[in-house]
Coordinates of C-alpha atoms and ligand atoms in Angstrom, one line a residue:
M19 CA -0.2 0.2 -0.3
V20 CA 1.3 3.6 -0.9
A21 CA 1.8 5.3 2.3
G22 CA -0.8 8.0 2.7
A23 CA -3.1 6.9 -0.3
P24 CA -6.4 6.1 1.8
E25 CA -6.7 9.2 3.5
F26 CA -5.1 11.4 0.6
L27 CA -7.9 9.7 -2.0
D28 CA -10.8 10.3 0.7
W29 CA -9.7 13.9 0.6
L30 CA -9.4 14.2 -3.1
A31 CA -13.1 13.0 -3.6
R32 CA -14.3 15.7 -1.2
W33 CA -12.2 18.0 -2.9
Y34 CA -13.7 17.2 -6.5
D35 CA -17.1 16.9 -5.1
A36 CA -16.7 20.5 -3.3
L37 CA -15.5 22.2 -7.4
P38 CA -17.5 25.6 -7.5
V39 CA -19.3 26.4 -10.5
V40 CA -19.1 29.8 -11.8
S41 CA -20.7 31.7 -14.2
L42 CA -19.4 33.1 -17.6
T43 CA -19.1 36.4 -16.4
D44 CA -16.8 35.3 -13.4
M45 CA -14.8 33.1 -16.1
F46 CA -14.2 35.8 -18.6
P47 CA -14.9 39.4 -16.8
Q48 CA -13.4 41.3 -19.7
P49 CA -14.8 39.0 -22.3
E50 CA -12.8 40.5 -25.4
R51 CA -9.8 39.7 -23.1
G52 CA -10.7 35.8 -23.2
A53 CA -9.9 32.9 -25.3
I54 CA -11.2 29.1 -25.5
L55 CA -8.3 26.5 -25.8
V56 CA -9.9 23.4 -27.4
E57 CA -7.8 20.1 -27.3
D58 CA -8.2 17.1 -29.5
L59 CA -11.9 17.4 -30.2
L60 CA -10.8 15.1 -33.3
I61 CA -12.7 12.2 -35.0
G62 CA -9.7 10.0 -33.9
F63 CA -10.3 10.5 -30.3
C64 CA -14.0 10.7 -30.3
R65 CA -15.4 8.2 -33.1
E66 CA -13.3 6.0 -35.0
G67 CA -9.6 4.5 -34.6
A68 CA -7.5 3.2 -32.1
L69 CA -7.8 5.7 -29.4
A70 CA -11.7 6.7 -29.9
S71 CA -13.4 6.5 -26.8
P72 CA -17.3 7.2 -25.7
R73 CA -16.1 9.4 -22.8
I74 CA -14.3 11.8 -25.1
D75 CA -17.0 11.8 -27.6
A76 CA -19.6 12.8 -24.6
L77 CA -17.4 16.0 -24.2
V78 CA -18.7 17.7 -27.6
P79 CA -21.9 18.7 -26.6
G80 CA -20.8 20.8 -23.7
A81 CA -18.1 22.1 -25.7
V82 CA -20.2 23.3 -28.6
R83 CA -22.4 24.9 -25.9
I84 CA -19.5 26.6 -23.9
I85 CA -17.8 28.1 -27.2
E86 CA -21.4 29.3 -28.6
R87 CA -22.0 30.7 -25.2
A88 CA -18.7 32.8 -24.9
R89 CA -18.7 33.8 -28.2
A90 CA -22.5 35.3 -27.5
A91 CA -20.9 36.9 -24.8
G92 CA -18.0 38.8 -26.6
V93 CA -15.4 35.9 -26.6
P94 CA -13.6 36.1 -29.9
R95 CA -10.8 33.8 -30.0
V96 CA -10.7 30.0 -30.3
V97 CA -7.8 28.1 -30.9
S98 CA -7.7 24.3 -31.7
S99 CA -4.4 22.2 -30.6
Q100 CA -4.7 19.2 -32.6
D101 CA -2.9 16.2 -33.1
A102 CA -1.6 15.8 -36.7
H103 CA 1.0 13.4 -36.6
T104 CA 3.6 11.9 -39.1
P105 CA 3.5 8.2 -39.5
D106 CA 7.0 7.9 -37.7
T107 CA 6.5 9.7 -34.6
P108 CA 8.0 8.0 -31.7
E109 CA 4.6 8.4 -30.0
F110 CA 3.2 5.6 -31.5
E111 CA 5.6 3.2 -29.5
A112 CA 3.6 4.6 -26.3
F113 CA 0.1 5.0 -28.0
P114 CA -1.2 3.0 -30.9
P115 CA -1.0 4.8 -34.4
H116 CA -4.0 7.7 -34.2
C117 CA -4.7 11.0 -36.0
I118 CA -2.2 11.0 -38.8
R119 CA -2.0 14.0 -40.6
G120 CA -4.3 13.9 -43.6
T121 CA -6.6 11.1 -42.6
R122 CA -10.1 11.2 -41.5
E123 CA -9.0 10.8 -37.9
A124 CA -7.1 13.9 -37.6
D125 CA -10.4 15.6 -38.6
L126 CA -12.3 18.2 -36.0
V127 CA -15.7 16.4 -35.2
P128 CA -18.4 18.1 -37.8
E129 CA -20.0 19.9 -34.9
I130 CA -16.5 21.8 -33.8
A131 CA -15.6 22.1 -37.0
A132 CA -19.0 24.0 -37.8
L133 CA -17.8 26.5 -35.1
Q134 CA -14.5 26.9 -37.2
A135 CA -16.3 28.0 -40.0
Q136 CA -17.8 30.8 -38.2
G137 CA -13.9 32.4 -37.8
A138 CA -11.9 33.5 -35.5
F139 CA -10.6 30.1 -35.1
T140 CA -7.2 29.1 -35.0
V141 CA -6.0 25.4 -35.4
I142 CA -2.6 24.6 -33.9
E143 CA -1.1 21.1 -35.3
K144 CA 1.1 18.8 -33.1
N145 CA 3.2 15.9 -33.5
S146 CA 3.2 14.9 -29.6
L147 CA 1.3 15.2 -26.6
S148 CA 2.0 18.7 -25.9
T149 CA 1.3 21.8 -27.4
S150 CA 4.6 23.4 -25.6
V151 CA 7.0 21.8 -28.0
T152 CA 5.2 23.4 -31.0
P153 CA 6.3 26.8 -31.6
A154 CA 3.6 28.2 -33.5
F155 CA 1.4 27.9 -30.5
E156 CA 4.1 29.7 -28.0
R157 CA 3.7 32.4 -31.2
W158 CA -0.1 32.7 -30.9
L159 CA 0.5 33.3 -27.2
E160 CA 2.8 36.4 -27.6
N161 CA 0.1 37.6 -30.4
N162 CA -2.3 37.6 -28.8
D163 CA -0.8 39.0 -25.5
D164 CA -4.2 41.2 -24.5
I165 CA -5.5 37.7 -23.5
T166 CA -5.8 37.3 -19.7
H167 CA -8.3 34.5 -19.4
Y168 CA -8.0 31.1 -21.1
L169 CA -10.6 28.2 -20.7
V170 CA -9.3 24.7 -21.8
I171 CA -11.8 22.2 -22.6
G172 CA -11.1 18.7 -24.5
D173 CA -8.9 15.6 -23.8
C174 CA -7.5 14.3 -22.5
T175 CA -7.3 15.2 -18.6
D176 CA -4.2 13.5 -17.7
L177 CA -2.3 13.8 -21.0
C178 CA -2.7 17.0 -23.3
I179 CA -4.8 19.3 -21.1
Y180 CA -2.7 18.8 -18.3
Q181 CA 0.2 19.7 -20.6
L182 CA -1.6 22.4 -22.4
S183 CA -3.2 23.9 -19.2
M184 CA 0.4 23.8 -17.3
F185 CA 2.1 25.1 -20.4
V186 CA 0.0 28.1 -20.7
R187 CA 0.3 28.7 -16.7
L188 CA 4.3 28.4 -16.2
W189 CA 4.7 30.3 -19.8
A190 CA 3.1 33.1 -17.7
N191 CA 4.9 32.2 -14.5
A192 CA 8.1 32.3 -16.5
T193 CA 7.5 35.8 -18.3
N194 CA 6.1 37.3 -15.1
R195 CA 2.9 38.1 -17.0
Q196 CA 0.9 38.7 -13.5
D197 CA -2.5 38.9 -14.8
R198 CA -3.0 35.6 -16.6
T199 CA -6.0 33.2 -15.1
V200 CA -5.7 29.5 -16.7
V201 CA -9.1 27.9 -15.9
V202 CA -9.9 24.1 -16.4
A203 CA -13.5 23.2 -15.9
A204 CA -14.0 19.6 -14.8
S205 CA -17.3 18.9 -17.0
V206 CA -15.7 19.5 -20.5
V207 CA -12.8 17.6 -20.0
D208 CA -12.2 13.9 -19.3
T209 CA -10.2 11.1 -20.3
Y210 CA -10.1 7.2 -21.4
D211 CA -11.0 4.6 -19.1
L212 CA -8.9 1.2 -19.3
P213 CA -9.6 -0.6 -16.3
V214 CA -7.0 -2.9 -14.9
A215 CA -8.9 -6.2 -15.5
A216 CA -9.6 -5.2 -19.4
A217 CA -5.9 -4.0 -19.4
N218 CA -4.5 -7.2 -21.0
G219 CA -1.1 -7.1 -20.6
A220 CA -1.3 -3.3 -21.7
L221 CA -1.0 -0.3 -18.9
P222 CA -4.0 0.5 -17.4
H223 CA -5.8 3.5 -17.2
P224 CA -8.8 4.1 -14.8
G225 CA -10.3 6.9 -16.0
D226 CA -12.1 8.7 -13.3
L227 CA -9.3 8.3 -10.6
L228 CA -6.5 10.2 -13.2
H229 CA -8.9 12.8 -14.5
V230 CA -9.4 13.8 -10.7
L231 CA -5.9 13.4 -9.8
F232 CA -4.8 15.4 -12.9
L233 CA -7.1 18.1 -12.0
Y234 CA -5.7 18.4 -8.7
H235 CA -2.4 18.5 -10.0
M236 CA -3.2 21.5 -12.2
A237 CA -5.0 23.1 -9.3
L238 CA -1.9 22.4 -7.3
N239 CA -0.2 24.4 -9.7
G240 CA -2.2 27.8 -9.6
I241 CA -4.5 26.5 -12.4
H242 CA -8.2 27.4 -11.6
V243 CA -10.0 24.1 -11.7
V244 CA -13.9 24.5 -11.6
Q245 CA -16.8 22.1 -11.8
A246 CA -18.5 24.2 -14.7
I247 CA -19.3 27.2 -16.0
N248 CA -23.0 28.2 -16.1
S249 CA -24.6 30.8 -17.8
Ligands
ZN19 ZN1 -1.2 11.6 -30.7

């Protein structure tokens, strides 16, 4: 038994249950200075292919709603950070091949693509879990330096969402940008589930536990973790 695990997991469950619901106005006090960062709402994670998962597909309606509501409130900018892998990426030694550039899996799900068509929607392609090693994203941050509030949505909580949220937080810390707020809402992020009993020799991935653990770890680092964003 890992020392301290039972009491920490008990505390963690209570922490998660008590996460606040905030309003859109709380999230974006100055809407024109807000942005939504969407991670990997792609066909290859939602609907087709080795990594598609019903838990991730279930995020799509909530993601569409929050983008539409935010835009209606005057939040103009949306960034989609998305896998567009080369076939030979070493990532495929850890995860089965997925979302290869130019294939259907690498396309946004149609519901999000419809929002892309409405404009103010920047696509950042990546060939790893982390948007941080994609120079185009740091350039976007610098070119949109008037943004103070970033809302991160999509998948997966413990993988790309963690990497993206932490990168924006650490970029702001490292560059002494005092006025930056990074928010992750538990209701619009999630991760895949592979229970120990179903892993068959692969590394298991208990989705509920890793979702909550990584939300906690983001909170530990100064990211604002909330349950949901109401109107
Ligand atoms: Zn990938």
